[in-house]
Amino acid sequence: MTHETQNSGSSSWHATTILTVRKDGKVVVAGDGQVSLGQTVIKSNARKVRRLGKGDVIGGFAGATADAFTLFERLEAKLEQYPGQLTRACVELAKDWRTDRYLRRLEAMMIVADATTTLVLTGTGDVLEPENAIAGIGSGGNYALAAARALLDQPLDAEAIARKAMSIAAEICVYTNSNIVVETLDARTS
């Protein structure tokens, strides 16, 4: 989600680039820190990536901040209900997100990952597992995704790829900056 129209309808919030990379026994979720309103940078050091559950899940959000925090809280409740089952917790959250009158209005997307699974969640009920172990969301998500794909076969680890791809996105997308937050987990192959 790259835009949130405010009630006035005259301005749009633009925010963020979130990227995940899974390579060589590591999974990384990286996010920039910029939040913009129209032509103005409102905040340059927002933290849009965090650990969830008992620290065994990492996630990042794009879209309206309050909405994303609501979704993180809901996902944490699902992770408590379905411990160690990230996919099931996300599917249950997506069902609620799509059918609950309040949640349906939330304007955000999320990337979440644990040791074995990476998923992209949307408000339309999608729970998607990305190809090639990388995914990007937000205003600069496609730039970061393209850069990460180009770097995937280089002799770089997952974090180095994510940092370089996020840096490239920050050079291209005016709604992305270079204040990068990275969370990393050890990954397992299936």
mmCIF file of C-alpha atoms in Angstrom:
data_model
loop_
_atom_site.group_PDB
_atom_site.id
_atom_site.type_symbol
_atom_site.label_atom_id
_atom_site.label_comp_id
_atom_site.label_asym_id
_atom_site.label_seq_id
_atom_site.Cartn_x
_atom_site.Cartn_y
_atom_site.Cartn_z
ATOM 1 C CA MET A 1 0.000 0.000 0.000
ATOM 2 C CA THR A 2 1.653 3.213 -1.058
ATOM 3 C CA HIS A 3 -1.049 5.793 -0.513
ATOM 4 C CA GLU A 4 -3.590 6.587 2.149
ATOM 5 C CA THR A 5 -6.071 9.279 1.286
ATOM 6 C CA GLN A 6 -6.890 11.408 4.275
ATOM 7 C CA ASN A 7 -10.460 12.399 5.091
ATOM 8 C CA SER A 8 -9.966 15.734 3.370
ATOM 9 C CA GLY A 9 -9.024 13.900 0.195
ATOM 10 C CA SER A 10 -6.555 16.668 -0.707
ATOM 11 C CA SER A 11 -3.317 15.063 0.443
ATOM 12 C CA SER A 12 -1.900 11.569 0.411
ATOM 13 C CA TRP A 13 0.433 9.847 2.812
ATOM 14 C CA HIS A 14 3.279 8.167 1.001
ATOM 15 C CA ALA A 15 5.460 5.881 2.921
ATOM 16 C CA THR A 16 8.000 3.319 2.773
ATOM 17 C CA THR A 17 9.951 0.546 1.271
ATOM 18 C CA ILE A 18 10.000 -2.875 2.888
ATOM 19 C CA LEU A 19 12.127 -5.699 1.487
ATOM 20 C CA THR A 20 12.731 -9.287 2.512
ATOM 21 C CA VAL A 21 15.590 -11.500 1.348
ATOM 22 C CA ARG A 22 16.139 -15.161 2.221
ATOM 23 C CA LYS A 23 19.567 -16.599 1.361
ATOM 24 C CA ASP A 24 22.189 -18.964 2.756
ATOM 25 C CA GLY A 25 20.554 -19.709 6.092
ATOM 26 C CA LYS A 26 19.361 -16.177 6.888
ATOM 27 C CA VAL A 27 16.150 -14.250 6.341
ATOM 28 C CA VAL A 28 16.146 -10.464 6.509
ATOM 29 C CA VAL A 29 13.369 -7.886 6.582
ATOM 30 C CA ALA A 30 14.560 -4.325 5.929
ATOM 31 C CA GLY A 31 12.649 -1.054 5.923
ATOM 32 C CA ASP A 32 13.412 2.597 5.406
ATOM 33 C CA GLY A 33 12.424 5.335 7.832
ATOM 34 C CA GLN A 34 10.653 7.939 5.695
ATOM 35 C CA VAL A 35 7.050 9.024 6.099
ATOM 36 C CA SER A 36 5.840 11.763 3.743
ATOM 37 C CA LEU A 37 2.686 13.812 3.431
ATOM 38 C CA GLY A 38 2.390 15.248 -0.048
ATOM 39 C CA GLN A 39 5.675 17.025 -0.796
ATOM 40 C CA THR A 40 6.815 17.059 2.840
ATOM 41 C CA VAL A 41 8.863 14.546 4.793
ATOM 42 C CA ILE A 42 7.014 14.206 8.102
ATOM 43 C CA LYS A 43 9.475 11.809 9.711
ATOM 44 C CA SER A 44 12.754 10.359 8.496
ATOM 45 C CA ASN A 45 13.429 7.722 11.156
ATOM 46 C CA ALA A 46 10.185 5.763 11.558
ATOM 47 C CA ARG A 47 10.680 2.128 12.560
ATOM 48 C CA LYS A 48 8.567 -0.045 10.246
ATOM 49 C CA VAL A 49 10.321 -3.367 10.881
ATOM 50 C CA ARG A 50 10.083 -5.295 14.142
ATOM 51 C CA ARG A 51 10.143 -8.685 15.815
ATOM 52 C CA LEU A 52 6.835 -10.372 16.522
ATOM 53 C CA GLY A 53 5.622 -13.256 18.649
ATOM 54 C CA LYS A 54 8.401 -14.539 20.855
ATOM 55 C CA GLY A 55 11.009 -12.975 18.585
ATOM 56 C CA ASP A 56 10.861 -15.843 16.110
ATOM 57 C CA VAL A 57 8.946 -13.826 13.481
ATOM 58 C CA ILE A 58 10.033 -10.593 11.835
ATOM 59 C CA GLY A 59 7.766 -8.247 9.961
ATOM 60 C CA GLY A 60 7.591 -4.947 8.174
ATOM 61 C CA PHE A 61 4.684 -2.784 7.066
ATOM 62 C CA ALA A 62 3.841 -0.286 4.377
ATOM 63 C CA GLY A 63 0.853 2.006 4.652
ATOM 64 C CA ALA A 64 -0.856 3.840 7.448
ATOM 65 C CA THR A 65 1.104 3.466 10.677
ATOM 66 C CA ALA A 66 -1.823 3.132 13.075
ATOM 67 C CA ASP A 67 -3.394 0.552 10.781
ATOM 68 C CA ALA A 68 -0.158 -1.424 10.587
ATOM 69 C CA PHE A 69 0.205 -1.470 14.376
ATOM 70 C CA THR A 70 -3.360 -2.745 14.655
ATOM 71 C CA LEU A 71 -2.490 -5.523 12.212
ATOM 72 C CA PHE A 72 0.741 -6.356 14.055
ATOM 73 C CA GLU A 73 -1.247 -6.672 17.292
ATOM 74 C CA ARG A 74 -3.800 -8.917 15.584
ATOM 75 C CA LEU A 75 -1.051 -11.037 14.054
ATOM 76 C CA GLU A 76 0.653 -11.399 17.439
ATOM 77 C CA ALA A 77 -2.648 -12.671 18.883
ATOM 78 C CA LYS A 78 -2.907 -15.193 16.024
ATOM 79 C CA LEU A 79 0.696 -16.292 16.620
ATOM 80 C CA GLU A 80 -0.181 -16.935 20.273
ATOM 81 C CA GLN A 81 -3.223 -18.921 19.154
ATOM 82 C CA TYR A 82 -1.201 -20.890 16.562
ATOM 83 C CA PRO A 83 2.374 -21.028 17.925
ATOM 84 C CA GLY A 84 4.989 -22.048 15.381
ATOM 85 C CA GLN A 85 2.444 -21.876 12.547
ATOM 86 C CA LEU A 86 3.131 -18.598 10.746
ATOM 87 C CA THR A 87 1.169 -19.522 7.630
ATOM 88 C CA ARG A 88 -1.924 -20.541 9.604
ATOM 89 C CA ALA A 89 -1.738 -17.406 11.761
ATOM 90 C CA CYS A 90 -1.479 -15.247 8.624
ATOM 91 C CA VAL A 91 -4.357 -17.003 6.873
ATOM 92 C CA GLU A 92 -6.532 -16.510 9.954
ATOM 93 C CA LEU A 93 -5.529 -12.834 10.109
ATOM 94 C CA ALA A 94 -6.289 -12.425 6.394
ATOM 95 C CA LYS A 95 -9.742 -13.942 6.898
ATOM 96 C CA ASP A 96 -10.460 -11.481 9.710
ATOM 97 C CA TRP A 97 -8.951 -8.594 7.735
ATOM 98 C CA ARG A 98 -11.173 -9.297 4.771
ATOM 99 C CA THR A 99 -14.420 -9.993 6.626
ATOM 100 C CA ASP A 100 -14.341 -7.783 9.738
ATOM 101 C CA ARG A 101 -16.031 -4.425 9.113
ATOM 102 C CA TYR A 102 -13.388 -2.484 11.102
ATOM 103 C CA LEU A 103 -10.338 -4.337 9.759
ATOM 104 C CA ARG A 104 -11.520 -4.025 6.141
ATOM 105 C CA ARG A 105 -10.869 -0.294 6.341
ATOM 106 C CA LEU A 106 -7.219 -0.704 7.333
ATOM 107 C CA GLU A 107 -4.760 0.619 4.754
ATOM 108 C CA ALA A 108 -1.548 -1.382 5.014
ATOM 109 C CA MET A 109 0.452 -4.310 3.668
ATOM 110 C CA MET A 110 2.819 -6.515 5.606
ATOM 111 C CA ILE A 111 5.782 -8.778 4.978
ATOM 112 C CA VAL A 112 6.387 -11.396 7.665
ATOM 113 C CA ALA A 113 8.963 -14.164 7.923
ATOM 114 C CA ASP A 114 10.055 -16.916 10.260
ATOM 115 C CA ALA A 115 12.774 -19.558 9.961
ATOM 116 C CA THR A 116 11.033 -21.362 7.099
ATOM 117 C CA THR A 117 8.404 -19.110 5.526
ATOM 118 C CA THR A 118 8.144 -15.627 4.034
ATOM 119 C CA LEU A 119 4.686 -14.152 3.360
ATOM 120 C CA VAL A 120 3.153 -10.962 1.994
ATOM 121 C CA LEU A 121 -0.250 -10.050 3.484
ATOM 122 C CA THR A 122 -2.738 -7.633 1.938
ATOM 123 C CA GLY A 123 -6.123 -6.271 2.886
ATOM 124 C CA THR A 124 -7.760 -8.119 0.016
ATOM 125 C CA GLY A 125 -7.187 -11.414 1.785
ATOM 126 C CA ASP A 126 -3.991 -12.341 -0.020
ATOM 127 C CA VAL A 127 -1.376 -14.391 1.787
ATOM 128 C CA LEU A 128 1.378 -14.757 -0.781
ATOM 129 C CA GLU A 129 4.649 -16.657 -0.635
ATOM 130 C CA PRO A 130 7.100 -14.810 -2.896
ATOM 131 C CA GLU A 131 9.136 -16.426 -5.638
ATOM 132 C CA ASN A 132 12.916 -16.483 -5.398
ATOM 133 C CA ALA A 133 12.801 -15.860 -1.615
ATOM 134 C CA ILE A 134 12.533 -12.067 -1.991
ATOM 135 C CA ALA A 135 9.637 -9.593 -1.886
ATOM 136 C CA GLY A 136 9.181 -5.846 -1.728
ATOM 137 C CA ILE A 137 6.215 -3.663 -0.781
ATOM 138 C CA GLY A 138 5.551 0.046 -0.478
ATOM 139 C CA SER A 139 6.378 3.046 -2.629
ATOM 140 C CA GLY A 140 9.896 1.868 -3.353
ATOM 141 C CA GLY A 141 9.171 -1.838 -3.070
ATOM 142 C CA ASN A 142 9.511 -2.601 -6.767
ATOM 143 C CA TYR A 143 12.839 -0.749 -6.983
ATOM 144 C CA ALA A 144 14.230 -2.647 -4.000
ATOM 145 C CA LEU A 145 12.828 -5.932 -5.321
ATOM 146 C CA ALA A 146 14.455 -5.445 -8.730
ATOM 147 C CA ALA A 147 17.785 -4.558 -7.147
ATOM 148 C CA ALA A 148 17.650 -7.543 -4.780
ATOM 149 C CA ARG A 149 16.861 -9.901 -7.661
ATOM 150 C CA ALA A 150 19.877 -8.577 -9.552
ATOM 151 C CA LEU A 151 22.095 -9.068 -6.491
ATOM 152 C CA LEU A 152 20.793 -12.501 -5.440
ATOM 153 C CA ASP A 153 23.409 -14.473 -7.383
ATOM 154 C CA GLN A 154 26.295 -12.296 -6.177
ATOM 155 C CA PRO A 155 28.608 -13.407 -3.346
ATOM 156 C CA LEU A 156 26.666 -11.354 -0.793
ATOM 157 C CA ASP A 157 24.711 -12.550 2.223
ATOM 158 C CA ALA A 158 21.018 -11.785 2.723
ATOM 159 C CA GLU A 159 21.647 -8.692 4.853
ATOM 160 C CA ALA A 160 24.188 -7.217 2.425
ATOM 161 C CA ILE A 161 21.761 -7.759 -0.465
ATOM 162 C CA ALA A 162 18.920 -6.135 1.478
ATOM 163 C CA ARG A 163 21.011 -3.133 2.503
ATOM 164 C CA LYS A 164 22.351 -2.576 -1.024
ATOM 165 C CA ALA A 165 18.900 -2.993 -2.613
ATOM 166 C CA MET A 166 17.358 -0.586 -0.091
ATOM 167 C CA SER A 167 20.115 1.922 -0.821
ATOM 168 C CA ILE A 168 19.363 1.679 -4.545
ATOM 169 C CA ALA A 169 15.637 2.172 -3.878
ATOM 170 C CA ALA A 170 16.436 5.248 -1.751
ATOM 171 C CA GLU A 171 18.370 6.737 -4.677
ATOM 172 C CA ILE A 172 15.375 6.289 -7.020
ATOM 173 C CA CYS A 173 12.176 6.629 -4.972
ATOM 174 C CA VAL A 174 11.458 10.037 -3.421
ATOM 175 C CA TYR A 175 9.312 8.332 -0.746
ATOM 176 C CA THR A 176 12.225 6.157 0.460
ATOM 177 C CA ASN A 177 15.259 7.222 2.467
ATOM 178 C CA SER A 178 18.496 5.608 3.582
ATOM 179 C CA ASN A 179 17.606 5.295 7.303
ATOM 180 C CA ILE A 180 17.427 1.514 7.080
ATOM 181 C CA VAL A 181 16.286 -0.800 9.880
ATOM 182 C CA VAL A 182 17.130 -4.482 9.436
ATOM 183 C CA GLU A 183 15.949 -7.508 11.410
ATOM 184 C CA THR A 184 17.522 -10.921 10.755
ATOM 185 C CA LEU A 185 16.631 -14.487 11.662
ATOM 186 C CA ASP A 186 18.388 -17.775 11.106
ATOM 187 C CA ALA A 187 16.518 -19.601 8.355
ATOM 188 C CA ARG A 188 15.987 -23.274 7.658
ATOM 189 C CA THR A 189 15.460 -24.908 4.320
ATOM 190 C CA SER A 190 12.540 -27.268 3.935
#
